[in-house]
Coordinates of C-alpha atoms in Angstrom, one line a residue:
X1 CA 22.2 -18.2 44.3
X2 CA 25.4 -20.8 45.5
X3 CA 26.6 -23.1 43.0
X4 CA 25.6 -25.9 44.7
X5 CA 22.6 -24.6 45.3
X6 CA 19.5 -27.0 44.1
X7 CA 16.9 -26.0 41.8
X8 CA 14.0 -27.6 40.0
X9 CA 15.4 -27.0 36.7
X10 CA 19.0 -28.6 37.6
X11 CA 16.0 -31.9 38.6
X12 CA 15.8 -35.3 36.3
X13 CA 12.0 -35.2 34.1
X14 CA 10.9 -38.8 36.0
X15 CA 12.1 -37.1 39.0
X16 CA 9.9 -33.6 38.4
X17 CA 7.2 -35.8 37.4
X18 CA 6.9 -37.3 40.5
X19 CA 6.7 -33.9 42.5
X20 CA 4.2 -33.0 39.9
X21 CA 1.9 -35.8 40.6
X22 CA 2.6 -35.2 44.7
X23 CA 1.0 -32.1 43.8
X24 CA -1.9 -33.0 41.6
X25 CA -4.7 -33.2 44.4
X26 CA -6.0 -30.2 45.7
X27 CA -5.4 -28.0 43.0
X28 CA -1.8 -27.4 44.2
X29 CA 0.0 -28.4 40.7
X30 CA -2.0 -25.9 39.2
X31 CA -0.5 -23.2 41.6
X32 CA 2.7 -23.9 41.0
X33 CA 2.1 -24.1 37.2
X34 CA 1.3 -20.8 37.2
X35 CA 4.2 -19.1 38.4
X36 CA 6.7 -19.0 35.1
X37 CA 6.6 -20.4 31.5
X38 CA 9.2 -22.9 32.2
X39 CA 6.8 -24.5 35.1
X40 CA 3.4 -24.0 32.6
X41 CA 5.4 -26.1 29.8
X42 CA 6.8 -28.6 32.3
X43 CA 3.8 -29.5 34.0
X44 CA 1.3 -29.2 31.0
X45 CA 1.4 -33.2 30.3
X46 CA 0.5 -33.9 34.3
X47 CA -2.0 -31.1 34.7
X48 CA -3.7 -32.3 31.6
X49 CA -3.4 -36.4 31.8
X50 CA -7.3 -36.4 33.6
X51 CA -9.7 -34.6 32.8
X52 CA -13.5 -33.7 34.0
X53 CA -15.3 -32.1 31.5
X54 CA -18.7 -30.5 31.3
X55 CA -21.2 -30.5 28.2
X56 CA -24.0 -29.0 27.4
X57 CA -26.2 -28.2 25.1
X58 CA -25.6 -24.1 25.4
X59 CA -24.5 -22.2 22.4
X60 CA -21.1 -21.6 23.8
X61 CA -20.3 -24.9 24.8
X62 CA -17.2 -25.2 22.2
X63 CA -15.7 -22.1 24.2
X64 CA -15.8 -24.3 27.6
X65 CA -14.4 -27.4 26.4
X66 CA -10.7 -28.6 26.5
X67 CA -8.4 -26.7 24.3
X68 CA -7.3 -28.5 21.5
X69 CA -3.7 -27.5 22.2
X70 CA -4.1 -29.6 25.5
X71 CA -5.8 -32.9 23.7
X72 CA -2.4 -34.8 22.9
X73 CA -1.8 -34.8 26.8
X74 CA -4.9 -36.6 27.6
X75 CA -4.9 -39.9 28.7
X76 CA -8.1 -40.0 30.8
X77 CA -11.3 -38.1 30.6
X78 CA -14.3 -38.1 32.2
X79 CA -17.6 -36.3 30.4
X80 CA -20.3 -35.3 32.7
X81 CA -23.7 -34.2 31.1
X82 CA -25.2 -31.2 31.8
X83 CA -28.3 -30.8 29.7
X84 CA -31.5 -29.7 31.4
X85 CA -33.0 -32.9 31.3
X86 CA -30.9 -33.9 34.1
X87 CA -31.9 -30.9 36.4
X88 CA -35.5 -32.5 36.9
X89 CA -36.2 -34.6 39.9
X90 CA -35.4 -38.2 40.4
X91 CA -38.5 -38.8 43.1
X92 CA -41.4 -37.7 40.6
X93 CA -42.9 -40.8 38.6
X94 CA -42.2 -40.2 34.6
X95 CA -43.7 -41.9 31.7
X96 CA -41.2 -41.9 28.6
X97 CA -44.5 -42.9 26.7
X98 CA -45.7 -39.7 27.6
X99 CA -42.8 -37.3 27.9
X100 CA -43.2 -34.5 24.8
X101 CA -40.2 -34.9 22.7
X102 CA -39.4 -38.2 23.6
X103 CA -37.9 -38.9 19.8
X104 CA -35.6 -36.1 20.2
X105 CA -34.6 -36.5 24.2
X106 CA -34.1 -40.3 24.5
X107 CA -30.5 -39.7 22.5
X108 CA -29.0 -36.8 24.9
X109 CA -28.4 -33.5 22.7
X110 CA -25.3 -32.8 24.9
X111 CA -23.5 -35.6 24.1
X112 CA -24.5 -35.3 19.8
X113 CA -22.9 -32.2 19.5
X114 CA -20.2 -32.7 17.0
X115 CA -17.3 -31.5 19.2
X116 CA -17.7 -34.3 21.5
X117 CA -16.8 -36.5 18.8
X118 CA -13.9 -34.6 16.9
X119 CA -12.3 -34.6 20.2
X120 CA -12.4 -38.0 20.9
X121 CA -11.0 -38.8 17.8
X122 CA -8.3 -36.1 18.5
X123 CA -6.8 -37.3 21.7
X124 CA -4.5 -39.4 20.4
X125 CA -3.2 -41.3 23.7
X126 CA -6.9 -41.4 25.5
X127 CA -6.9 -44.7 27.1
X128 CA -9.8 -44.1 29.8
X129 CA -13.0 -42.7 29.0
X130 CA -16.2 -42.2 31.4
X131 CA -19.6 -40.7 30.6
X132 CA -21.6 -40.1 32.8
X133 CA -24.8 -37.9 33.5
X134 CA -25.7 -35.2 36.2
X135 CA -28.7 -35.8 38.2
X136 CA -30.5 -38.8 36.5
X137 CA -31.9 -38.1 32.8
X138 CA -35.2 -39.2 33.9
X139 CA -35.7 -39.6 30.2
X140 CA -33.7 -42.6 29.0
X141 CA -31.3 -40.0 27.9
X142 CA -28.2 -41.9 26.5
X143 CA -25.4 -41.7 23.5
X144 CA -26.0 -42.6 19.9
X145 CA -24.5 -45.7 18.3
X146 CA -22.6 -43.3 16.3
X147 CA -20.7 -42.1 19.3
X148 CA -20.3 -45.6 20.6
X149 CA -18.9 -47.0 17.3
X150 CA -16.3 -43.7 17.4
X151 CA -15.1 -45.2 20.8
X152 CA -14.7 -48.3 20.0
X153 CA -12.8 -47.0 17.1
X154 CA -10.0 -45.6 19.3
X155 CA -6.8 -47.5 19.0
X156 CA -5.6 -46.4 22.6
X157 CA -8.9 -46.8 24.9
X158 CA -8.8 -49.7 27.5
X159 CA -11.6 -48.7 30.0
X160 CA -15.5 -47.3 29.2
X161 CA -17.3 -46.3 31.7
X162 CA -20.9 -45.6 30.7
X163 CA -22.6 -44.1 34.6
X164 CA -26.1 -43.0 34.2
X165 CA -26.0 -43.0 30.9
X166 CA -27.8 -45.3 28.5
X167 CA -25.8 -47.3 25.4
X168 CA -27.6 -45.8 22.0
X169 CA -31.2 -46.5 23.7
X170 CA -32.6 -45.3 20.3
X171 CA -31.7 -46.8 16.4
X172 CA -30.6 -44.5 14.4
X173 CA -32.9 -42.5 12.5
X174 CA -34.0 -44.6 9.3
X175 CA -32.3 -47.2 10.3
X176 CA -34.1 -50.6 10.9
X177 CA -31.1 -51.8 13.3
X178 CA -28.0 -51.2 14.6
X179 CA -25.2 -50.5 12.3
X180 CA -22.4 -52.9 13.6
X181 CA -19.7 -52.1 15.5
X182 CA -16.0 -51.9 14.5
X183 CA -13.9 -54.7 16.9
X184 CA -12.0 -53.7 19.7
X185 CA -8.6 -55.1 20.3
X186 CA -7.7 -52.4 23.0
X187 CA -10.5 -52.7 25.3
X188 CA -10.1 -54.3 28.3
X189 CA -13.0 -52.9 30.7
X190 CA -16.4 -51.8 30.2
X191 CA -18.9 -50.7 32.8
X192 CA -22.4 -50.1 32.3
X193 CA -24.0 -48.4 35.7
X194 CA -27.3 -47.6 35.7
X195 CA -29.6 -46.7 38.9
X196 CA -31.6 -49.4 40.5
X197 CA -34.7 -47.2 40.8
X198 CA -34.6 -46.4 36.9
X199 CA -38.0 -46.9 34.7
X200 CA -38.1 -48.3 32.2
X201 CA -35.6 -51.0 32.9
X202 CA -34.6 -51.1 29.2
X203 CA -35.0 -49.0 26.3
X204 CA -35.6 -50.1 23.0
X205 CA -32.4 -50.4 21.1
X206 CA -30.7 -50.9 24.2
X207 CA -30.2 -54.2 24.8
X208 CA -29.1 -54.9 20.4
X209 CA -26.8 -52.5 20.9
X210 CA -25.0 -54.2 24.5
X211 CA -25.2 -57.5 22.0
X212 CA -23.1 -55.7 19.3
X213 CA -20.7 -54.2 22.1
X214 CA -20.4 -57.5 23.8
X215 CA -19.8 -59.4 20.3
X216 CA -17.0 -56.2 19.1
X217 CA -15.1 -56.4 22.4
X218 CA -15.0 -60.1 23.4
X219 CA -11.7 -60.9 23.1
X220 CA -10.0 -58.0 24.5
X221 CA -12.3 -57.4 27.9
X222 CA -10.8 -58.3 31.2
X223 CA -13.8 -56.9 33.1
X224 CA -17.6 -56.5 32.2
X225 CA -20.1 -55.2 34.5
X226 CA -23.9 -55.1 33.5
X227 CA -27.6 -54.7 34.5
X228 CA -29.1 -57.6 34.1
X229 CA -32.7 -56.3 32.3
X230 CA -30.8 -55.5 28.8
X231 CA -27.4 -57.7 28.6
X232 CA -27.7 -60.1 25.9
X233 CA -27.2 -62.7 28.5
X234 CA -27.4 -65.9 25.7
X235 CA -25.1 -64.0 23.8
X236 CA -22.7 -63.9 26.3
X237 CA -22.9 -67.7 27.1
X238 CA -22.3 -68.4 23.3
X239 CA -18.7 -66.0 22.8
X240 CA -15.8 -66.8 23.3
X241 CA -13.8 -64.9 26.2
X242 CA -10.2 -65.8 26.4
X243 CA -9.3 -62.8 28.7
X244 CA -12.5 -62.2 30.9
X245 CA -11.7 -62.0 34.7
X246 CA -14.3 -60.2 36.0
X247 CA -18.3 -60.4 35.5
X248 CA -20.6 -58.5 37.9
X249 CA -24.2 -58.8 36.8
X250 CA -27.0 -56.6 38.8
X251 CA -30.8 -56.1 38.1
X252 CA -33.5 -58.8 38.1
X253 CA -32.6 -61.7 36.6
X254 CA -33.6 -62.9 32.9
X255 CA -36.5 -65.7 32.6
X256 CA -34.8 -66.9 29.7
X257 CA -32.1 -68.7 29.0
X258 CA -33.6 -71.2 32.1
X259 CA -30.3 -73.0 31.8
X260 CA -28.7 -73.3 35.2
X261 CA -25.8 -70.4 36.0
X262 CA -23.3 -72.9 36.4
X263 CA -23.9 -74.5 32.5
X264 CA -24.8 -71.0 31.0
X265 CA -21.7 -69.4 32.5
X266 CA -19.4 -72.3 31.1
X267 CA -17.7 -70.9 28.8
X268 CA -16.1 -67.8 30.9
X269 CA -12.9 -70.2 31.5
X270 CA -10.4 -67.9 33.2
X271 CA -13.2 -65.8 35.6
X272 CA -11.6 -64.9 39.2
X273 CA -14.4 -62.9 40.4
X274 CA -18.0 -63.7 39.6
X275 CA -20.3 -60.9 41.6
X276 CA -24.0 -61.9 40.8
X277 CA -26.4 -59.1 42.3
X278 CA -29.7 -60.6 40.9
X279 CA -33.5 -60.1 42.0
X280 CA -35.7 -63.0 41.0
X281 CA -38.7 -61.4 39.2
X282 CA -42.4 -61.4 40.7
X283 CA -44.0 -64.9 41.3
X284 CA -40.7 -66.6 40.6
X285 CA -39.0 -68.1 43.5
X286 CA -34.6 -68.2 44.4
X287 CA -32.8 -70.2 41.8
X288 CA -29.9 -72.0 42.6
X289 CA -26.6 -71.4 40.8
X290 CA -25.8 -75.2 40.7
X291 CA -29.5 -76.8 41.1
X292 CA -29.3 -80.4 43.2
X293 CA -29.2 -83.2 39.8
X294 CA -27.3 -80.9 37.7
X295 CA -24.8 -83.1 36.2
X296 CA -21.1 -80.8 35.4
X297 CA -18.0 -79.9 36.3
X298 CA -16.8 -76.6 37.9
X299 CA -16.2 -74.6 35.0
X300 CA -13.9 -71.4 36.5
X301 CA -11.1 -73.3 38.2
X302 CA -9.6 -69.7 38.8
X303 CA -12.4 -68.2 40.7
X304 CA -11.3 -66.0 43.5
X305 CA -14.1 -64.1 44.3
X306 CA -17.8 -65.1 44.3
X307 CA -21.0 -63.1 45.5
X308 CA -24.5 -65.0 45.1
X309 CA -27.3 -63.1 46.1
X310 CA -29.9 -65.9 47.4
X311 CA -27.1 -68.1 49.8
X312 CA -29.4 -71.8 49.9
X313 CA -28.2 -74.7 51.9
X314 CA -29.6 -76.7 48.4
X315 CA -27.2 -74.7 45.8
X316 CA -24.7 -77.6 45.1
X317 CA -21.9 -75.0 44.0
X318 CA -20.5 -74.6 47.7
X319 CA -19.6 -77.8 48.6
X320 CA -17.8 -77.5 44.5
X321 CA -15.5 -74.1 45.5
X322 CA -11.8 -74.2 44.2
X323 CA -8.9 -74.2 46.6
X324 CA -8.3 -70.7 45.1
X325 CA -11.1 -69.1 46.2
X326 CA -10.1 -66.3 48.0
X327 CA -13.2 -64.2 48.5
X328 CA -16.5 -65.3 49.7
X329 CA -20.2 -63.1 50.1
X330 CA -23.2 -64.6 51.3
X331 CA -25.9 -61.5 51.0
X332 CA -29.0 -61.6 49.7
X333 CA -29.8 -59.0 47.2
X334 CA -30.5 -55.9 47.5
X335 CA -28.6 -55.5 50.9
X336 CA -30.6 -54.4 54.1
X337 CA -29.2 -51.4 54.8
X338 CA -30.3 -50.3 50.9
X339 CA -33.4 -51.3 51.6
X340 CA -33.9 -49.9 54.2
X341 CA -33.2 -46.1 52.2
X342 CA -35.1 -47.3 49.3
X343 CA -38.1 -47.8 51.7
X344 CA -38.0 -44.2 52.5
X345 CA -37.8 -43.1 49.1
X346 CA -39.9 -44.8 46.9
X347 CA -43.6 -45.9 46.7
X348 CA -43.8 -49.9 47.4
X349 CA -44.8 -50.3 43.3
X350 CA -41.4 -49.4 42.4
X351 CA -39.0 -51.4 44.5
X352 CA -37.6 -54.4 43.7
X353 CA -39.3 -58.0 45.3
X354 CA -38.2 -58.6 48.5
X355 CA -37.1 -61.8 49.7
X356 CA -36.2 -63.6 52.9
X357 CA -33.1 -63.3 54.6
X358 CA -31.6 -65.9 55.9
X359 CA -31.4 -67.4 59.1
X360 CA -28.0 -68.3 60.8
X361 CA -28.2 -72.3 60.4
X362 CA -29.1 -71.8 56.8
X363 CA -25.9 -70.0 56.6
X364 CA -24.1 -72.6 58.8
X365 CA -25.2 -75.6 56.5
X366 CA -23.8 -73.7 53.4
X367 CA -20.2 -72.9 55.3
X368 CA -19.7 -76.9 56.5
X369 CA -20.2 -77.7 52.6
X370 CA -16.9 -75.9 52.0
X371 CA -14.2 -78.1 50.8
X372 CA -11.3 -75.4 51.0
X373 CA -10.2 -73.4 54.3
X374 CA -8.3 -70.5 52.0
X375 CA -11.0 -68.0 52.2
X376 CA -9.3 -65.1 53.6
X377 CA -12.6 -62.7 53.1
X378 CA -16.2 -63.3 54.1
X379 CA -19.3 -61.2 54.3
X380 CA -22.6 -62.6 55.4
X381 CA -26.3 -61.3 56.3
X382 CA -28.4 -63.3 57.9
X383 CA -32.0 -62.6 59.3
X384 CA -32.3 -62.8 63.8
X385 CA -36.3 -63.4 64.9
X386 CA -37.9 -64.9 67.2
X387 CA -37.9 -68.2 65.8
X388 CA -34.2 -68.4 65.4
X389 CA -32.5 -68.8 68.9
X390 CA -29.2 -67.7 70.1
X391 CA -27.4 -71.0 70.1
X392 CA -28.0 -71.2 66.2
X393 CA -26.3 -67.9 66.2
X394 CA -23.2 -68.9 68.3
X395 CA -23.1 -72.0 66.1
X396 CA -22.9 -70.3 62.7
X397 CA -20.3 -68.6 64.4
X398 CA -18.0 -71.4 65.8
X399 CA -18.4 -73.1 62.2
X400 CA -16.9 -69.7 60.7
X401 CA -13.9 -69.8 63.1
X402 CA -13.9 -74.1 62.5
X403 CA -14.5 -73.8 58.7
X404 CA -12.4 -70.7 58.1
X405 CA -9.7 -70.2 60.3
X406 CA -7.4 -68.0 57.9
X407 CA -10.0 -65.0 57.6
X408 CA -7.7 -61.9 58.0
X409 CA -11.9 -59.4 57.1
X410 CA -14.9 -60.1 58.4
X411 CA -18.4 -58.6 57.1
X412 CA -21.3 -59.2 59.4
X413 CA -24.7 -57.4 58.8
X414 CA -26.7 -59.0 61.5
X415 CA -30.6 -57.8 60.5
X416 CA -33.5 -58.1 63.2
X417 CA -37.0 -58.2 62.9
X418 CA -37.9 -56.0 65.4
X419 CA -35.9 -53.7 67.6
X420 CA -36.3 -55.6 71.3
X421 CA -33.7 -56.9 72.9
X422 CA -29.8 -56.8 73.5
X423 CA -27.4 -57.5 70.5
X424 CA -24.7 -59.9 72.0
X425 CA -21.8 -58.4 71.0
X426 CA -19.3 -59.4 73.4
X427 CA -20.4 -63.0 72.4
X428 CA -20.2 -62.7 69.2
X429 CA -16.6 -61.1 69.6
X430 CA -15.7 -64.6 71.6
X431 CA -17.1 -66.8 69.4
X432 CA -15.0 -65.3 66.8
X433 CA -11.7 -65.0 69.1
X434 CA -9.8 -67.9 67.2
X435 CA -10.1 -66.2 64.3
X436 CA -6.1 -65.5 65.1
X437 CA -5.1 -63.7 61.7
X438 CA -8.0 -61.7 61.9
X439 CA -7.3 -57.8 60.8
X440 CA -10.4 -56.2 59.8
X441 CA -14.2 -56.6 61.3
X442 CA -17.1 -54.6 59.6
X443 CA -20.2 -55.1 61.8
X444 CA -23.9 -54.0 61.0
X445 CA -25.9 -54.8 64.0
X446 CA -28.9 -52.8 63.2
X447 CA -28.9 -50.6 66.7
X448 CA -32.0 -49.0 67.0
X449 CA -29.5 -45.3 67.7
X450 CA -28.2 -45.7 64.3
X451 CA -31.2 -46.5 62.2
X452 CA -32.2 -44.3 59.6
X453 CA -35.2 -41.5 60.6
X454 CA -38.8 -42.4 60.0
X455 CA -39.5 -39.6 57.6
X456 CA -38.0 -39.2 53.6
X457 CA -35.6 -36.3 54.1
X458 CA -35.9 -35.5 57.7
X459 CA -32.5 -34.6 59.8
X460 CA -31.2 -36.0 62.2
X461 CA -30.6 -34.2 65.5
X462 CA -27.2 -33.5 66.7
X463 CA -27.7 -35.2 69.9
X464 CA -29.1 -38.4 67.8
X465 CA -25.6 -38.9 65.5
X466 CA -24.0 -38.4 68.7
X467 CA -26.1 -40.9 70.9
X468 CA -25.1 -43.1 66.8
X469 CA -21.4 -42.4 67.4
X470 CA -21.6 -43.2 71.0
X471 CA -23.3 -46.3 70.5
X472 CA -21.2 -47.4 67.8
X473 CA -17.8 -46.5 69.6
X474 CA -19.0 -48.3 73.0
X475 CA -20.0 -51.5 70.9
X476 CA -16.8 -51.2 68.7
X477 CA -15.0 -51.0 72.1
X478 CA -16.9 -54.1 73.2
X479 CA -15.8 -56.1 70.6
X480 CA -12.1 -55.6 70.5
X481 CA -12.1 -56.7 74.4
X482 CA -13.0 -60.0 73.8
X483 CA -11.8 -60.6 70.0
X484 CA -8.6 -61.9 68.8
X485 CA -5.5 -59.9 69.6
X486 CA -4.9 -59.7 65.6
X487 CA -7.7 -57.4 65.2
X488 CA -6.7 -53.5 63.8
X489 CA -9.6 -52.2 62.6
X490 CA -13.7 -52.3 63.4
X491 CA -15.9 -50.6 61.0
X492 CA -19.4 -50.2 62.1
X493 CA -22.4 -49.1 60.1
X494 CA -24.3 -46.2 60.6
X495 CA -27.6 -45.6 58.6
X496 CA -28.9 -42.8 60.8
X497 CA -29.2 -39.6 58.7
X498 CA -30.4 -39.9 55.0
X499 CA -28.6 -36.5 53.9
X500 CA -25.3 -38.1 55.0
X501 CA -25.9 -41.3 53.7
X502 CA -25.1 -45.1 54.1
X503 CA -21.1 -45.1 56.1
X504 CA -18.9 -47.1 58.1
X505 CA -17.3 -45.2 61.2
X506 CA -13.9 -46.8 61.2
X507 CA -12.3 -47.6 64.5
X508 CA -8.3 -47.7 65.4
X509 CA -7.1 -50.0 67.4
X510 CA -3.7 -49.7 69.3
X511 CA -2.7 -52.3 72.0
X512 CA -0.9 -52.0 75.3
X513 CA -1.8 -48.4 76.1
X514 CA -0.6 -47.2 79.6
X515 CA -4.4 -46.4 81.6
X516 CA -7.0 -47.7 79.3
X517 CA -9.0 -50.3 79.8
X518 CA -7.6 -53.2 79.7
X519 CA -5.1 -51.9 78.0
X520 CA -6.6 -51.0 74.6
X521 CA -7.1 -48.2 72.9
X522 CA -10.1 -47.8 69.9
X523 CA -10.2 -44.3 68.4
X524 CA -12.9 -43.4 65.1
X525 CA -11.7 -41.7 62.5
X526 CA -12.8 -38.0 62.3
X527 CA -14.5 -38.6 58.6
X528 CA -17.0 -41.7 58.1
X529 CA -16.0 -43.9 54.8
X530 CA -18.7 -44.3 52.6
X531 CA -20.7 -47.6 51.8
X532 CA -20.2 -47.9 48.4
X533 CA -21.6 -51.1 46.4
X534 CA -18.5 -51.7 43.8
X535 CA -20.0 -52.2 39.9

């Protein structure tokens, strides 16, 4: 080899650790690990800084799992449950009442077994940790407060991430409560994601065990997410939360506390996003988040981001917004195109109420209350009939371009009653064409070519996702013609195929192009993005 010659091992560490992390995805590190000790010792601390591990409840589980050589390097690991509960299907109707066992299987056995926690407590440096479940524990399968107090013991750990998997559902054998929880100083992120379509939707022991996380981690957590059913909601209003940013509640929303949203939530003093995904319960009708008469001040003078999930002309919060408000949804809850799945997949008796959409001038009442013209991002939905015309439509539009004019994304989901008639896009597209820092449109126009099929599980044809793309790209063409010059990108929403799933097809734009039409080019990408509902 020349002496000048360069060579990995003549290379600064930050500088290999770079490369290494270039070559994490795909499996490529682990290649390239493999080819001489040197390499295998160098790269150890990046091959091993996440990691996905299985459990089980199999007798050689402990022969699978991480060795313990490799625990110092972790940093981030994700558990994923394999016990057999989770094989069943999610689309037969189970009774915990009446499942055999239900003592022993509402506290998962994979995650008891002792080696689960002795790791834990031997990774010295493990800041992120995610559970989660395969399939769907159809059980109430969760982890026992034990486990939970172990990670909340962790000096390191900033984020939990509980998916699919239930917070010590069950007391503790011979316990009469919860044993409580050790405070965390570290943690700055807990999410707690359960499915919508879950029964029950709380477990006993469930929701006294969220009250003793809540109450441990108060004054370190930056962001909490929660279904509503089992969060000690008055619990929360009553703590103290010097850090929290971020509060994203989802589930039907709690009888009691009545007290209004914007008194209840008071207290949260330095929230910038507030995402409330909330179904009212049967028999009980919208409530506002700042009911006409309520006498207060806005209490989250840092808000940049809020999503309510029953917009009303009446809620006295929008014409209260802060100048730095960045962020803006106006969707009801649960979103059309979700419905629209859940529909096919569920008998009526286990889906959520469904309430009104509404209509364009509703929408255009709450948008001329806005103080503010900062808003850079806004999604709405709003419900097209017969009885709303087309010139309440254009207006709702003109007061978004009038009342908004620095919007640089756009989300539209444009829901119709029945499938007759033409969807104006090019009108739409005009009305919308002073919109001049516009960069990103997202349109849902509910075309009939890119609904979903009429039957639970059936396939599309080929020629049907290409008569979806077709329509989408000729649309998505459509619009860019008569839309502000600024615009990059159109995504538009295809809910045509259940096997493939809710997705955007996201559209290119590139300007000035010698012989197309009118000079502009709009190309899909080859792979749809998914629409994913952030929690």
């Amino acid at each position: 080899m020349p002496q000048n010659a360069l060579s990995l091992f003549t290379l600064h560490y930050d500088v290999l650790v770079l490369i290494f992390e270039e070559l994490r995805p795909r499996r490529n590190l682990r290649a390239l690990s493999g080819t001489c000790r040197w390499l295998r010792r160098a790269t150890t601390p990046t091959l091993f800084r996440a990691c996905t591990q299985e459990i089980t409840s199999r007798y050689d589980f402990a022969f699978r799992f991480i060795t313990r050589d490799f625990w110092p390097y972790v940093r981030s690991l994700q558990l994923v449950c394999y016990c057999i509960d989770s094989d069943q299907t999610r689309y037969v109707d189970f009774d915990v009442a009446q499942h055999p066992g239900e003592e022993d299987d509402i506290v998962c056995v994979a995650y008891r077994h002792p080696l689960v926690e002795e790791a834990l407590r031997g990774m010295p440096y493990l800041s992120e940790l995610s559970m989660a479940a395969r399939g769907v524990h159809n059980h109430g399968h969760g982890i026992s407060s034990r486990l939970v107090s172990v990670v909340l013991s962790l000096p390191q750990l900033t984020l939990l991430d509980l998916f699919r998997v239930y917070c010590s559902p069950k007391l503790p054998e011979g316990e009469s409560e919860h044993p409580q929880y050790p405070t965390s100083t570290s943690l700055t992120v807990f999410k707690y994601r359960l499915l919508e379509d879950r029964r029950p939707w709380r477990l006993p022991g469930e929701e006294k065990s969220l009250d003793l996380l809540v109450r441990a981690a108060c004054g370190s957590l930056e962001r909490l997410s929660l279904p509503a059913e089992p969060a000690p909601i008055l619990t929360i209003s009553l703590l103290q939360w010097p850090r929290l940013r971020v509060l994203r509640l989802y589930g039907e929303r709690w009888i009691t506390p009545n007290t209004p949203i914007i008194v209840l939530f008071s207290n949260l003093a330095a929230l910038e996003e507030l995402v409330l995904n909330l179904v009212e319960p049967v028999g009980v009708d919208a409530r506002a988040v700042w009911p006409p008469g309520t006498t207060t001040s806005f209490p989250w003078p840092l808000l940049q981001r809020l999503s309510l999930s029953h917009p009303s002309a009446h809620d006295m919060i929008y014409s209260h917004l802060p100048p730095t408000l960045r962020t803006l949804s106006l969707r009801p809850w649960e979103h059309r195109c979700m419905r629209m799945k859940a529909e096919r997949l569920y008998e009526e008796r286990h889906l959520r109420p469904a309430f009104p959409f509404p209509e364009p001038s509703t929408i255009t009442r709450i948008l001329r209350e806005i103080q503010h013209s900062y808003i850079t991002e806004l999604e709405i939905e709003y419900q097209v009939d017969e009885t709303a015309s087309k010139q309440d439509e254009q207006d709702m539009f003109h007061t978004v371009t009038a009342q908004l004019p620095h919007l640089t994304s756009l989300e539209i989901h444009r829901c119709r009653s029945t499938m007759l008639g033409d969807v104006p896009v090019r009108e739409i597209a005009r009305a919308l064409r002073p919109l001049s820092s516009l960069r990103v449109a997202k349109l849902n126009f509910n075309f009939p070519e890119c609904s979903p099929p009429r039957y639970l599980f059936a396939r599309c044809s080929t020629e049907r996702i290409l008569l979806a793309l077709e329509t989408a790209t000729v649309n998505a063409t459509a619009f860019v013609q008569e839309c502000s010059s600024s615009l990059q990108e159109v995504w538009m929403l295809r809910n045509n195929e259940y096997w493939l799933g809710t997705a955007w097809y996201v559209y290119t734009i590139t300007r000035d192009v010698p012989g197309a039409k009118e000079g502009v080019e709009v190309v899909c990408h080859d792979s749809p993005m998914r629409y994913v509902i952030e929690r």
